[in-house]
mmCIF file of C-alpha atoms in Angstrom:
data_model
loop_
_atom_site.group_PDB
_atom_site.id
_atom_site.type_symbol
_atom_site.label_atom_id
_atom_site.label_comp_id
_atom_site.label_asym_id
_atom_site.label_seq_id
_atom_site.Cartn_x
_atom_site.Cartn_y
_atom_site.Cartn_z
ATOM 1 C CA MET T 25 -32.167 43.578 28.379
ATOM 2 C CA ASN T 26 -29.554 45.327 26.231
ATOM 3 C CA PHE T 27 -30.210 48.225 23.867
ATOM 4 C CA THR T 28 -30.105 46.041 20.736
ATOM 5 C CA GLU T 29 -32.870 43.774 22.008
ATOM 6 C CA ARG T 30 -34.955 46.687 23.273
ATOM 7 C CA LEU T 31 -34.590 48.291 19.865
ATOM 8 C CA ARG T 32 -35.640 45.108 18.049
ATOM 9 C CA GLN T 33 -38.756 44.695 20.169
ATOM 10 C CA SER T 34 -39.629 48.372 19.858
ATOM 11 C CA ARG T 35 -39.233 48.201 16.077
ATOM 12 C CA ILE T 36 -41.667 45.302 15.760
ATOM 13 C CA GLU T 37 -44.245 46.993 17.993
ATOM 14 C CA THR T 38 -44.040 50.490 16.538
ATOM 15 C CA VAL T 39 -44.073 49.281 12.934
ATOM 16 C CA ALA T 40 -47.189 47.240 13.705
ATOM 17 C CA LEU T 41 -48.805 50.357 15.178
ATOM 18 C CA SER T 42 -47.900 52.439 12.131
ATOM 19 C CA LEU T 43 -49.468 49.838 9.855
ATOM 20 C CA ARG T 44 -52.650 49.601 11.933
ATOM 21 C CA GLU T 45 -53.191 53.347 11.802
ATOM 22 C CA ASP T 46 -52.565 53.443 8.033
ATOM 23 C CA ILE T 47 -54.239 50.266 6.785
ATOM 24 C CA GLY T 48 -57.033 49.867 9.314
ATOM 25 C CA ASP T 49 -59.261 46.991 8.153
ATOM 26 C CA GLY T 50 -57.822 46.968 4.637
ATOM 27 C CA ASP T 51 -56.331 48.987 1.773
ATOM 28 C CA ILE T 52 -59.388 49.463 -0.427
ATOM 29 C CA THR T 53 -57.526 51.307 -3.182
ATOM 30 C CA ALA T 54 -55.000 48.485 -3.585
ATOM 31 C CA ARG T 55 -57.929 46.130 -4.213
ATOM 32 C CA LEU T 56 -58.388 47.822 -7.602
ATOM 33 C CA ILE T 57 -55.295 45.883 -8.728
ATOM 34 C CA PRO T 58 -55.440 42.126 -9.484
ATOM 35 C CA ALA T 59 -54.210 40.245 -6.424
ATOM 36 C CA GLN T 60 -51.492 38.292 -8.258
ATOM 37 C CA LYS T 61 -50.085 41.140 -10.354
ATOM 38 C CA GLN T 62 -46.322 41.272 -9.827
ATOM 39 C CA THR T 63 -44.232 44.407 -10.220
ATOM 40 C CA THR T 64 -40.976 46.035 -9.264
ATOM 41 C CA GLY T 65 -40.152 49.408 -7.811
ATOM 42 C CA GLN T 66 -37.479 51.589 -6.324
ATOM 43 C CA VAL T 67 -37.175 54.320 -3.704
ATOM 44 C CA ILE T 68 -35.084 57.414 -4.334
ATOM 45 C CA THR T 69 -34.149 60.426 -2.288
ATOM 46 C CA ARG T 70 -34.864 63.833 -3.786
ATOM 47 C CA GLU T 71 -32.231 65.545 -1.676
ATOM 48 C CA GLN T 72 -28.854 65.099 -0.011
ATOM 49 C CA ALA T 73 -29.199 63.156 3.232
ATOM 50 C CA VAL T 74 -27.727 60.642 5.644
ATOM 51 C CA ILE T 75 -29.720 57.416 5.664
ATOM 52 C CA ALA T 76 -31.161 55.703 8.731
ATOM 53 C CA GLY T 77 -34.016 53.237 9.107
ATOM 54 C CA ARG T 78 -33.328 50.269 6.855
ATOM 55 C CA GLU T 79 -34.553 47.735 9.420
ATOM 56 C CA TRP T 80 -37.796 49.661 9.929
ATOM 57 C CA VAL T 81 -38.475 49.507 6.199
ATOM 58 C CA ASN T 82 -37.638 45.799 6.180
ATOM 59 C CA GLU T 83 -40.017 45.259 9.089
ATOM 60 C CA VAL T 84 -42.855 47.126 7.343
ATOM 61 C CA PHE T 85 -42.613 44.897 4.279
ATOM 62 C CA ARG T 86 -42.166 41.782 6.433
ATOM 63 C CA GLN T 87 -45.396 42.507 8.288
ATOM 64 C CA VAL T 88 -47.327 43.439 5.138
ATOM 65 C CA ASP T 89 -46.053 40.602 2.923
ATOM 66 C CA SER T 90 -42.970 38.572 3.771
ATOM 67 C CA SER T 91 -42.643 37.420 0.141
ATOM 68 C CA VAL T 92 -41.635 40.927 -1.007
ATOM 69 C CA CYS T 93 -37.939 41.056 -1.927
ATOM 70 C CA LEU T 94 -35.886 44.163 -1.104
ATOM 71 C CA GLU T 95 -32.426 44.999 -2.428
ATOM 72 C CA TRP T 96 -30.708 47.769 -0.492
ATOM 73 C CA LEU T 97 -28.103 49.855 -2.277
ATOM 74 C CA VAL T 98 -27.082 51.975 0.743
ATOM 75 C CA GLN T 99 -26.191 51.400 4.383
ATOM 76 C CA ASP T 100 -27.484 53.220 7.456
ATOM 77 C CA GLY T 101 -25.158 56.119 8.188
ATOM 78 C CA GLU T 102 -24.246 56.534 4.519
ATOM 79 C CA PRO T 103 -24.512 59.981 2.894
ATOM 80 C CA VAL T 104 -26.544 60.046 -0.317
ATOM 81 C CA ARG T 105 -27.021 62.547 -3.136
ATOM 82 C CA PRO T 106 -30.250 63.782 -4.743
ATOM 83 C CA TYR T 107 -32.049 61.213 -6.930
ATOM 84 C CA GLN T 108 -29.888 58.347 -5.733
ATOM 85 C CA VAL T 109 -31.659 54.973 -5.587
ATOM 86 C CA LEU T 110 -31.829 53.711 -1.989
ATOM 87 C CA PHE T 111 -33.425 50.313 -2.535
ATOM 88 C CA ARG T 112 -35.262 48.224 -5.102
ATOM 89 C CA MET T 113 -38.215 45.966 -4.463
ATOM 90 C CA GLU T 114 -40.156 43.174 -6.098
ATOM 91 C CA GLY T 115 -43.523 41.690 -5.153
ATOM 92 C CA THR T 116 -47.237 42.017 -5.734
ATOM 93 C CA ALA T 117 -48.347 45.511 -6.676
ATOM 94 C CA ARG T 118 -50.911 45.423 -3.869
ATOM 95 C CA SER T 119 -48.291 44.711 -1.216
ATOM 96 C CA LEU T 120 -45.836 47.310 -2.462
ATOM 97 C CA LEU T 121 -48.484 50.030 -2.543
ATOM 98 C CA THR T 122 -49.973 49.086 0.821
ATOM 99 C CA ALA T 123 -46.566 49.205 2.513
ATOM 100 C CA GLU T 124 -45.362 52.329 0.708
ATOM 101 C CA ARG T 125 -46.454 55.107 3.053
ATOM 102 C CA ALA T 126 -45.504 53.441 6.325
ATOM 103 C CA ALA T 127 -42.109 52.401 4.951
ATOM 104 C CA LEU T 128 -41.339 55.872 3.637
ATOM 105 C CA ASN T 129 -42.563 57.533 6.829
ATOM 106 C CA TRP T 130 -40.065 55.554 8.864
ATOM 107 C CA LEU T 131 -37.195 56.064 6.445
ATOM 108 C CA GLN T 132 -37.794 59.785 5.915
ATOM 109 C CA THR T 133 -38.165 60.485 9.638
ATOM 110 C CA LEU T 134 -35.137 58.533 10.837
ATOM 111 C CA SER T 135 -33.025 59.775 7.937
ATOM 112 C CA GLY T 136 -34.102 63.280 8.913
ATOM 113 C CA VAL T 137 -32.697 62.707 12.402
ATOM 114 C CA ALA T 138 -29.458 61.243 11.037
ATOM 115 C CA THR T 139 -29.049 64.095 8.556
ATOM 116 C CA ASN T 140 -29.654 66.698 11.259
ATOM 117 C CA CYS T 141 -27.122 65.036 13.564
ATOM 118 C CA ALA T 142 -24.520 64.767 10.822
ATOM 119 C CA GLY T 143 -24.747 68.517 10.289
ATOM 120 C CA TYR T 144 -24.154 69.203 13.973
ATOM 121 C CA ALA T 145 -21.325 66.661 14.219
ATOM 122 C CA ALA T 146 -19.515 68.177 11.244
ATOM 123 C CA LYS T 147 -19.399 71.568 12.950
ATOM 124 C CA VAL T 148 -17.371 70.255 15.891
ATOM 125 C CA ALA T 149 -15.282 67.590 14.170
ATOM 126 C CA HIS T 150 -12.155 69.625 14.947
ATOM 127 C CA THR T 151 -12.738 69.239 18.690
ATOM 128 C CA GLY T 152 -12.899 66.242 21.008
ATOM 129 C CA VAL T 153 -16.455 66.914 22.171
ATOM 130 C CA ARG T 154 -19.220 64.326 21.861
ATOM 131 C CA LEU T 155 -22.711 65.554 21.016
ATOM 132 C CA LEU T 156 -25.492 63.888 23.009
ATOM 133 C CA ASP T 157 -29.207 63.573 22.376
ATOM 134 C CA THR T 158 -31.809 64.036 25.129
ATOM 135 C CA ARG T 159 -35.195 62.593 26.106
ATOM 136 C CA LYS T 160 -36.901 65.213 23.902
ATOM 137 C CA THR T 161 -38.059 62.619 21.380
ATOM 138 C CA LEU T 162 -41.299 61.885 19.547
ATOM 139 C CA PRO T 163 -43.554 59.884 21.908
ATOM 140 C CA GLY T 164 -43.189 56.181 21.193
ATOM 141 C CA LEU T 165 -40.215 56.651 18.858
ATOM 142 C CA ARG T 166 -37.421 57.219 21.366
ATOM 143 C CA LEU T 167 -35.363 54.124 20.640
ATOM 144 C CA ALA T 168 -35.724 54.555 16.887
ATOM 145 C CA GLN T 169 -34.663 58.185 17.067
ATOM 146 C CA LYS T 170 -31.743 57.412 19.369
ATOM 147 C CA TYR T 171 -30.594 54.783 16.886
ATOM 148 C CA ALA T 172 -30.788 57.373 14.092
ATOM 149 C CA VAL T 173 -28.741 59.804 16.187
ATOM 150 C CA THR T 174 -25.827 57.354 16.108
ATOM 151 C CA CYS T 175 -26.182 56.957 12.325
ATOM 152 C CA GLY T 176 -25.564 60.691 12.068
ATOM 153 C CA GLY T 177 -22.365 60.600 14.106
ATOM 154 C CA CYS T 178 -23.732 61.808 17.439
ATOM 155 C CA HIS T 179 -24.205 59.878 20.673
ATOM 156 C CA ASN T 180 -26.893 58.776 23.095
ATOM 157 C CA HIS T 181 -27.446 60.250 26.538
ATOM 158 C CA ARG T 182 -29.449 58.058 28.921
ATOM 159 C CA ILE T 183 -32.282 56.128 27.262
ATOM 160 C CA GLY T 184 -34.887 56.898 29.918
ATOM 161 C CA LEU T 185 -35.385 57.427 33.624
ATOM 162 C CA TRP T 186 -34.233 53.931 34.501
ATOM 163 C CA ASP T 187 -30.684 53.531 33.167
ATOM 164 C CA ALA T 188 -28.793 56.460 34.736
ATOM 165 C CA PHE T 189 -29.238 59.134 37.390
ATOM 166 C CA LEU T 190 -29.672 62.756 36.375
ATOM 167 C CA ILE T 191 -30.002 64.732 39.585
ATOM 168 C CA LYS T 192 -31.623 68.111 38.928
ATOM 169 C CA GLU T 193 -32.567 71.110 41.040
ATOM 170 C CA ASN T 194 -35.786 69.620 42.397
ATOM 171 C CA HIS T 195 -34.102 66.316 43.258
ATOM 172 C CA ILE T 196 -31.387 68.214 45.143
ATOM 173 C CA SER T 197 -33.949 70.282 47.016
ATOM 174 C CA ALA T 198 -35.938 67.189 48.014
ATOM 175 C CA CYS T 199 -32.813 65.287 49.117
ATOM 176 C CA GLY T 200 -31.318 68.204 51.021
ATOM 177 C CA SER T 201 -28.042 68.727 49.163
ATOM 178 C CA ILE T 202 -25.993 67.593 46.188
ATOM 179 C CA ALA T 203 -23.877 65.397 48.464
ATOM 180 C CA ASP T 204 -26.941 63.739 49.975
ATOM 181 C CA ALA T 205 -28.474 63.112 46.530
ATOM 182 C CA VAL T 206 -25.298 61.589 45.130
ATOM 183 C CA GLY T 207 -24.806 59.468 48.232
ATOM 184 C CA GLU T 208 -28.343 58.110 48.007
ATOM 185 C CA ALA T 209 -27.876 57.337 44.316
ATOM 186 C CA ARG T 210 -24.759 55.316 45.104
ATOM 187 C CA ARG T 211 -26.669 53.434 47.810
ATOM 188 C CA ILE T 212 -29.771 52.473 45.816
ATOM 189 C CA ALA T 213 -28.102 51.612 42.497
ATOM 190 C CA PRO T 214 -24.358 51.009 42.790
ATOM 191 C CA GLY T 215 -22.666 51.062 39.412
ATOM 192 C CA ARG T 216 -25.233 53.232 37.658
ATOM 193 C CA PRO T 217 -23.857 56.486 36.224
ATOM 194 C CA VAL T 218 -24.593 59.500 38.415
ATOM 195 C CA GLU T 219 -24.941 62.893 36.758
ATOM 196 C CA VAL T 220 -25.671 66.147 38.567
ATOM 197 C CA GLU T 221 -27.072 69.273 36.957
ATOM 198 C CA THR T 222 -25.402 72.469 38.204
ATOM 199 C CA GLU T 223 -26.153 76.125 37.606
ATOM 200 C CA SER T 224 -23.051 77.820 39.052
ATOM 201 C CA LEU T 225 -19.370 77.268 39.734
ATOM 202 C CA ALA T 226 -20.198 76.824 43.412
ATOM 203 C CA GLU T 227 -22.586 73.976 42.622
ATOM 204 C CA LEU T 228 -19.967 72.482 40.304
ATOM 205 C CA GLU T 229 -17.513 72.336 43.201
ATOM 206 C CA GLN T 230 -20.141 70.629 45.373
ATOM 207 C CA ALA T 231 -20.827 68.031 42.674
ATOM 208 C CA LEU T 232 -17.099 67.383 42.262
ATOM 209 C CA SER T 233 -16.662 66.970 46.004
ATOM 210 C CA ALA T 234 -19.614 64.551 46.083
ATOM 211 C CA GLY T 235 -17.961 62.372 43.431
ATOM 212 C CA ALA T 236 -20.442 62.719 40.566
ATOM 213 C CA ASP T 237 -19.473 60.865 37.395
ATOM 214 C CA ILE T 238 -20.846 63.513 35.029
ATOM 215 C CA ILE T 239 -21.669 67.126 35.777
ATOM 216 C CA MET T 240 -24.088 69.078 33.619
ATOM 217 C CA LEU T 241 -23.241 72.754 33.272
ATOM 218 C CA ASP T 242 -26.623 74.299 32.595
ATOM 219 C CA GLU T 243 -26.740 77.705 30.918
ATOM 220 C CA PHE T 244 -23.099 78.457 31.809
ATOM 221 C CA SER T 245 -21.443 81.366 30.016
ATOM 222 C CA LEU T 246 -18.422 80.619 27.821
ATOM 223 C CA SER T 247 -16.097 82.059 30.459
ATOM 224 C CA ASP T 248 -17.672 79.893 33.165
ATOM 225 C CA LEU T 249 -17.433 76.827 30.921
ATOM 226 C CA ARG T 250 -13.701 77.451 30.497
ATOM 227 C CA ALA T 251 -13.361 77.996 34.250
ATOM 228 C CA SER T 252 -15.236 74.742 34.872
ATOM 229 C CA VAL T 253 -12.822 72.768 32.704
ATOM 230 C CA LYS T 254 -9.883 74.195 34.702
ATOM 231 C CA MET T 255 -11.602 73.557 38.032
ATOM 232 C CA ASN T 256 -12.514 70.003 37.087
ATOM 233 C CA LYS T 257 -8.973 68.841 36.257
ATOM 234 C CA GLY T 258 -10.326 65.613 34.785
ATOM 235 C CA ARG T 259 -12.145 64.505 37.947
ATOM 236 C CA ALA T 260 -15.519 64.137 36.209
ATOM 237 C CA LYS T 261 -16.945 64.355 32.706
ATOM 238 C CA LEU T 262 -18.410 67.777 31.947
ATOM 239 C CA GLU T 263 -21.553 68.258 29.871
ATOM 240 C CA ALA T 264 -22.633 71.657 28.572
ATOM 241 C CA SER T 265 -26.367 72.120 28.176
ATOM 242 C CA GLY T 266 -29.030 74.768 27.813
ATOM 243 C CA ASP T 267 -30.527 75.938 24.509
ATOM 244 C CA ILE T 268 -27.386 75.205 22.505
ATOM 245 C CA ASN T 269 -28.032 75.340 18.774
ATOM 246 C CA ALA T 270 -26.137 75.255 15.488
ATOM 247 C CA ASP T 271 -25.178 78.922 15.830
ATOM 248 C CA THR T 272 -23.802 78.703 19.379
ATOM 249 C CA LEU T 273 -22.363 75.196 19.200
ATOM 250 C CA ILE T 274 -18.779 75.776 18.075
ATOM 251 C CA PRO T 275 -17.682 78.223 20.799
ATOM 252 C CA VAL T 276 -19.120 75.893 23.448
ATOM 253 C CA ALA T 277 -17.306 72.896 21.991
ATOM 254 C CA GLU T 278 -14.038 74.815 21.961
ATOM 255 C CA THR T 279 -14.156 75.423 25.743
ATOM 256 C CA GLY T 280 -12.944 71.863 26.285
ATOM 257 C CA VAL T 281 -16.083 70.239 27.757
ATOM 258 C CA ASP T 282 -16.494 66.513 27.186
ATOM 259 C CA PHE T 283 -20.121 66.504 26.078
ATOM 260 C CA ILE T 284 -22.778 68.853 24.758
ATOM 261 C CA SER T 285 -26.413 67.776 25.032
ATOM 262 C CA ILE T 286 -28.761 69.168 22.391
ATOM 263 C CA GLY T 287 -32.521 68.583 22.370
ATOM 264 C CA ALA T 288 -32.710 69.825 18.773
ATOM 265 C CA LEU T 289 -30.991 66.658 17.537
ATOM 266 C CA THR T 290 -34.298 64.825 17.841
ATOM 267 C CA LYS T 291 -37.054 67.378 18.354
ATOM 268 C CA ASN T 292 -36.277 69.879 15.583
ATOM 269 C CA VAL T 293 -36.184 67.485 12.652
ATOM 270 C CA ARG T 294 -37.394 67.787 9.068
ATOM 271 C CA ALA T 295 -38.185 64.571 7.210
ATOM 272 C CA VAL T 296 -36.087 63.757 4.136
ATOM 273 C CA ASP T 297 -37.937 63.971 0.798
ATOM 274 C CA LEU T 298 -38.250 60.440 -0.621
ATOM 275 C CA SER T 299 -40.200 58.965 -3.524
ATOM 276 C CA MET T 300 -41.258 55.443 -4.553
ATOM 277 C CA ARG T 301 -41.697 54.577 -8.211
ATOM 278 C CA LEU T 302 -43.203 51.343 -9.519
ATOM 279 C CA GLY T 303 -42.448 49.599 -12.770
#
């Protein structure tokens, strides 16, 4: 199953879960309004942001009331300014109010990820480095967050434990050596990317000799990162990692590594401030 289909299925399931936890056995406050009362509304952002999550909003309204009509005025990945209208809606007042919180929760959270990523990406736009997310995601929301990462101009690392090898210290210890671990990876899943985490220039040389596709340089100093790029000579892709943040990012990117993985892209996220207005 490809990522697009996994994402579609995940979206349906996680939206349904978000509605169950919010609506329970019924929205009793919405019942104050006559069932057939029609109205319109719009959602605005109160701050500058990069938008992500349109299809999650669409799915919320589809599951609540498929007769609601939405008109989007922005695309995912588009930067927006404060008080800009993101989308308009038309339907029964009950349906719009019942769907409001779940829809905004999805849009504000995923837009928060995209906005955060766009800020990081802008800092290293003058280099050739690609910024990667990690598996440090909100439980149950990994695919949604990884989608939002791409809306913000960053890139996805492996999706989970199943789609690529990432051989770390404990794997190496259990297998006996870097060479043995890489060899076993090639045997059990030919064609899958093999990445090895290293903690020194000596381990980097071992990973290069073993033929790893990607080599993670964990907690390397700037001088060792530059030495790694020279040692590598294009044999593998190099990924810097280890508590890299917005303040330390640029010097790392300028060492010439191919990738930088940053857990903060998805785990240190503030939701975008949105508002829905009816009528």
